[in-house]
Short mmCIF file of C-alpha atoms in Angstrom, two decimals:
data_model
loop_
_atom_site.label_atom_id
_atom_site.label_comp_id
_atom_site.label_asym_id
_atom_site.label_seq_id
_atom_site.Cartn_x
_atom_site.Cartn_y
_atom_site.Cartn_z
CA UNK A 9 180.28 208.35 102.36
CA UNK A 10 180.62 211.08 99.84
CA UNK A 11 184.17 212.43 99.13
CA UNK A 12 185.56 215.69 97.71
CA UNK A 13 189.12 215.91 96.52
CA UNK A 14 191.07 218.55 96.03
CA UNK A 15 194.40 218.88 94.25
CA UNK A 16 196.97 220.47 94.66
CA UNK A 17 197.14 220.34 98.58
CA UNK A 18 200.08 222.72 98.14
CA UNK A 19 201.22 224.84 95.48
CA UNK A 20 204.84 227.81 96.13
CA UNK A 21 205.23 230.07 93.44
CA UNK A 22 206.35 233.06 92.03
CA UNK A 23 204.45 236.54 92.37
CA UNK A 24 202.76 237.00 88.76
CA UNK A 25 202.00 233.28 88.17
CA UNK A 26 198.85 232.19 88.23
CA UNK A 27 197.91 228.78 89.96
CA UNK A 28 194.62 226.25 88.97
CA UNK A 29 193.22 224.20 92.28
CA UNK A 30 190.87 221.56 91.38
CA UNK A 31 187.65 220.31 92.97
CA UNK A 32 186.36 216.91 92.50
CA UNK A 33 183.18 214.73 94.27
CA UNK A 34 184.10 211.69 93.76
CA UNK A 35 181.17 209.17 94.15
CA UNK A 36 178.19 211.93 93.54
CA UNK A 37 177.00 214.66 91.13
CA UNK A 38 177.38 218.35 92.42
CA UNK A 39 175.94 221.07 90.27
CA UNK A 40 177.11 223.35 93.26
CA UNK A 41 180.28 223.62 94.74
CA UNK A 42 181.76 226.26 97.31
CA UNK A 43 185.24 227.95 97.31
CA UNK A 44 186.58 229.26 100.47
CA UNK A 45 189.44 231.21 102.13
CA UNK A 46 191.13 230.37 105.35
CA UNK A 47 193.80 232.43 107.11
CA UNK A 48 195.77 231.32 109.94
CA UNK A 49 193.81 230.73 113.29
CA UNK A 50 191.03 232.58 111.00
CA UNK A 51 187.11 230.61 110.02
CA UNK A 52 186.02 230.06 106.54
CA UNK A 53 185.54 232.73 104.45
CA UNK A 54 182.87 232.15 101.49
CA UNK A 55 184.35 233.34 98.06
CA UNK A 56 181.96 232.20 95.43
CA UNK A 57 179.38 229.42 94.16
CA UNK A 58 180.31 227.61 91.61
CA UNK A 59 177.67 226.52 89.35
CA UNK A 60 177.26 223.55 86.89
CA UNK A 61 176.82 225.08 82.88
CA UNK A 62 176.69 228.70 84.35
CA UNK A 63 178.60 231.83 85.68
CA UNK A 64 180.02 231.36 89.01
CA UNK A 65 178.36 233.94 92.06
CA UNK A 66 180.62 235.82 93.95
CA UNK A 67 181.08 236.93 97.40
CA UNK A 68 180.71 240.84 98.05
CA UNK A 69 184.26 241.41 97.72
CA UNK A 70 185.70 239.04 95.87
CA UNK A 71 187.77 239.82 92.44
CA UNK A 72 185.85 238.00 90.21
CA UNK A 73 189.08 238.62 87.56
CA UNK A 74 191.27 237.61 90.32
CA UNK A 75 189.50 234.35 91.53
CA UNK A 76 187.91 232.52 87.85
CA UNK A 77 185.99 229.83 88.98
CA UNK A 78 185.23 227.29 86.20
CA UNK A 79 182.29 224.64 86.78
CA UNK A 80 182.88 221.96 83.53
CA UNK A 81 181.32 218.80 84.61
CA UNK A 82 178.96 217.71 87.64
CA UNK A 83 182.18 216.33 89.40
CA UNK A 84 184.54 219.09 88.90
CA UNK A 85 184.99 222.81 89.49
CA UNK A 86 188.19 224.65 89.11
CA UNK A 87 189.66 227.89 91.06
CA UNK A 88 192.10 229.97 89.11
CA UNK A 89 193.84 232.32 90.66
CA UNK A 90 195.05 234.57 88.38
CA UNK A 91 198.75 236.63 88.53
CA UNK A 92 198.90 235.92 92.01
CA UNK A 93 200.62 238.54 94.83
CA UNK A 94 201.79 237.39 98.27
CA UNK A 95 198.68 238.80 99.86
CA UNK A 96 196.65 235.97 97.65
CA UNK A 97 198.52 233.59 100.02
CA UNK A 98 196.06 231.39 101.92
CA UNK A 99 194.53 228.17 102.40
CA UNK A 100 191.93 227.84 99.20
CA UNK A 101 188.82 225.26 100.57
CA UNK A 102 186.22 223.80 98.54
CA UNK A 103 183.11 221.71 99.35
CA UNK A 104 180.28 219.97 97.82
CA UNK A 105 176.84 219.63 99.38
CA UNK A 106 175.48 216.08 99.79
CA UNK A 107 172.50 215.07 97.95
CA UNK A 108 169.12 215.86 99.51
CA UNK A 109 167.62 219.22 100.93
CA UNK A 110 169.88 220.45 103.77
CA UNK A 111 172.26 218.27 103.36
CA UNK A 112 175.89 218.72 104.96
CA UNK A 113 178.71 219.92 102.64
CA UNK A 114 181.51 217.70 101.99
CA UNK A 115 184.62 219.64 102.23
CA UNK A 116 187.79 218.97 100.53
CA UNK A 117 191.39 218.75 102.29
CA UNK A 118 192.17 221.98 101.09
CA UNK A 119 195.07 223.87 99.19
CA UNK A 120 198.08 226.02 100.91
CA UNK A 121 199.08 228.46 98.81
CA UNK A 122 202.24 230.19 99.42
CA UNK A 123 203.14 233.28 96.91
CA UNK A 124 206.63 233.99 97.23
CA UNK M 14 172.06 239.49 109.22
CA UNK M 15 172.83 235.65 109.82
CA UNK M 16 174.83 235.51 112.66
CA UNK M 17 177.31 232.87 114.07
CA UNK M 18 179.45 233.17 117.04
CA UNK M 19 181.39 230.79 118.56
CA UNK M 20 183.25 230.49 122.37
CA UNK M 21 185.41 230.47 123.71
CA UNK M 22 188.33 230.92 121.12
CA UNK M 23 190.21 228.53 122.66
CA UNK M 24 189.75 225.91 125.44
CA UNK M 25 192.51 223.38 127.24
CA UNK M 26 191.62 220.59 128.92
CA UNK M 27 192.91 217.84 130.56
CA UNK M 28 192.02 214.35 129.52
CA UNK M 29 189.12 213.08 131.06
CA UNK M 30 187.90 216.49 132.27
CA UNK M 31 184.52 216.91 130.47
CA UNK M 32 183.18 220.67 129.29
CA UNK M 33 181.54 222.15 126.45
CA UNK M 34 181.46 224.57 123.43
CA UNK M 35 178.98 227.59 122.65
CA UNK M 36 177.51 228.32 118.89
CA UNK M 37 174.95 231.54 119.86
CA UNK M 38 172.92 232.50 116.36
CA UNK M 39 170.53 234.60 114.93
CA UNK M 40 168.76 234.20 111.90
CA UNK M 41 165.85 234.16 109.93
CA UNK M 42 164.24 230.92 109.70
CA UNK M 43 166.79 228.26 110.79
CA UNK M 44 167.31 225.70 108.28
CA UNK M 45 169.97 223.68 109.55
CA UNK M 46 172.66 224.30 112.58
CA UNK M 47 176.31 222.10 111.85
CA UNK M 48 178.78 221.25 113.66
CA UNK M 49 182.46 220.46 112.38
CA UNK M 50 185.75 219.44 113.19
CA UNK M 51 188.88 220.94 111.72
CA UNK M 52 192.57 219.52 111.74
CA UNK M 53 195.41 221.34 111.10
CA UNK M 54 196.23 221.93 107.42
CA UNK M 55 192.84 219.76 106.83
CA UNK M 56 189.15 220.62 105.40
CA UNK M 57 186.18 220.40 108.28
CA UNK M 58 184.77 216.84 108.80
CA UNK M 59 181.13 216.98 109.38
CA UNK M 60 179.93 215.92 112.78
CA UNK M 61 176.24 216.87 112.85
CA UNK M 62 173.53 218.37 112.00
CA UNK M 63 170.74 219.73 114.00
CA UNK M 64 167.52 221.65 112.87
CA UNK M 65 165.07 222.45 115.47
CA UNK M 66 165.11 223.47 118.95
CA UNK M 67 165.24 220.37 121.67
CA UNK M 68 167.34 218.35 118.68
CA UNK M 69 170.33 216.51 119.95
CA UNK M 70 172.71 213.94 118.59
CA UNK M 71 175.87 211.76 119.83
CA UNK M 72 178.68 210.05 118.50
CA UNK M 73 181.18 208.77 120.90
CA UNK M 74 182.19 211.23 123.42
CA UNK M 75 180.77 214.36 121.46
CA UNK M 76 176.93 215.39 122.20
CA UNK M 77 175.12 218.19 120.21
CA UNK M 78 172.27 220.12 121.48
CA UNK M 79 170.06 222.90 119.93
CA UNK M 80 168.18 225.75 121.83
CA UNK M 81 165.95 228.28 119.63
CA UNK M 82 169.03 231.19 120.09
CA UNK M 83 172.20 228.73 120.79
CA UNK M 84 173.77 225.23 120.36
CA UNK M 85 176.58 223.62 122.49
CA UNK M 86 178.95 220.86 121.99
CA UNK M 87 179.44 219.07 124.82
CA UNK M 88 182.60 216.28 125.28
CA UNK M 89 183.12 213.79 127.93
CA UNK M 90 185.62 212.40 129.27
CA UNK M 91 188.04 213.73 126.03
CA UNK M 92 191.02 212.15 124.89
CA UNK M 93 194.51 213.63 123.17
CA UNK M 94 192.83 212.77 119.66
CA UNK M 95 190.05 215.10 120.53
CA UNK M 96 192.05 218.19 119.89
CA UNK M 97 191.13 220.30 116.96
CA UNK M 98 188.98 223.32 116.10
CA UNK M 99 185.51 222.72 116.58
CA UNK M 100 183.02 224.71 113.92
CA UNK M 101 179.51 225.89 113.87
CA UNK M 102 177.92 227.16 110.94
CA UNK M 103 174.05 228.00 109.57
CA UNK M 104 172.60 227.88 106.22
CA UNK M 105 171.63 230.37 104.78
CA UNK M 106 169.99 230.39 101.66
CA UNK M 107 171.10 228.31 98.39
CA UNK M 108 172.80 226.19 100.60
CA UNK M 109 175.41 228.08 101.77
CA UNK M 110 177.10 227.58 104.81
CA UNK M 111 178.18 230.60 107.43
CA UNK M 112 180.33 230.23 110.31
CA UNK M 113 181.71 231.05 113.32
CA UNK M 114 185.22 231.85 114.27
CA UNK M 115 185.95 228.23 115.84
CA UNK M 116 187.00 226.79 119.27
CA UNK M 117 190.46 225.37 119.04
CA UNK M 118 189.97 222.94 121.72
CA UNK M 119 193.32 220.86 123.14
CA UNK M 120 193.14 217.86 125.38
CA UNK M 121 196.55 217.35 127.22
CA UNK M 122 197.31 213.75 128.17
#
């Protein structure tokens, strides 16, 4: 079945650094992927589309200077969090939908990020 | 507004003793209704997906059913490796996905 990857699954750094999480399908073309938060004990939060050859689409909300979102290829998106603060720490969530209208998304295993 | 809303929060069972989970919705024009299961520290693994009223779908002791305003998960006879938190979520438009808050659901052996 389809697979999304995601790498790092954890990332602890400094307050100021910024941090890259990666997005991959791995055995289909997305020219759409998702990024979402996830606090503790918390649902997924939508951030932003990410969109093959264009601008990503943000979530009412959402720093679009904090958060870059970088769509390069039809297999890969990438999340940037830029000069990240403690309060940026979360678990970062990505998916891909399948192919087909309606299709489910495929989610990857997601990214802890702790800002110390 | 698309609407999602999940209960209860939380739900402990012993194994064996059957119940079920409540996704209540609103929304304009329903184009899908999914169901997914969370681990800890994990992304949500796709159960099902249902998309009009009187839909419903199985896989091993987990049975999804659709009514015009809710869904429900139902489990029987739920074992230890059944625990997790359970997810509902619509699309909206452009494919994306809202959801609920969850049902963290634990089966005690």
């Amino acid at each position: 079945g389809a697979v999304v990857s995601q790498h790092p699954s954890r990332v602890i750094c400094k307050s100021g650094t910024s941090v890259k999480i990666e997005c991959r399908s791995l055995d289909f073309q997305a020219t759409t992927m998702f990024w979402y938060r996830q606090f503790p004990k918390q649902s997924l939060m939508l951030m932003a589309t990410s969109n093959e050859g264009s601008k990503a689409t943000y979530e009412q909300g959402v720093e679009k200077d904090k958060f870059l979102i970088n769509h390069a290829s039809l297999t890969l998106s990438t999340l940037t969090v830029t000069s990240a603060h403690p309060e940026d720490s979360s678990f970062y969530i990505c998916s891909a939908p399948g192919t087909g209208a309606y299709q489910p998304q495929h989610f990857g295993d997601g990214t802890r990020l702790s800002i110390l | 507004e698309d609407q999602v809303t999940q209960s209860p929060e939380a739900l402990r069972l012993q194994e064996g003793e059957s119940s079920s989970l409540n996704c209540s919705y609103t929304v304009s024009g329903l184009r899908g209704l999914f169901w997914y299961r969370q681990d800890p520290g994990k992304g949500p693994e796709f159960l099902f997906t249902l998309y009009s009223a009187g839909e419903e779908k199985e896989k091993e002791r987990l049975k999804a059913t659709l009514t015009k305003k809710e869904s429900f998960l139902h489990i029987t006879a739920p074992k230890p490796e059944d625990s997790a938190t359970y997810l509902c979520a619509l699309t909206q438009g452009a494919q994306k996905l809202v959801f609920g808050q969850g049902t963290r659901l634990t089966i005690n052996p």
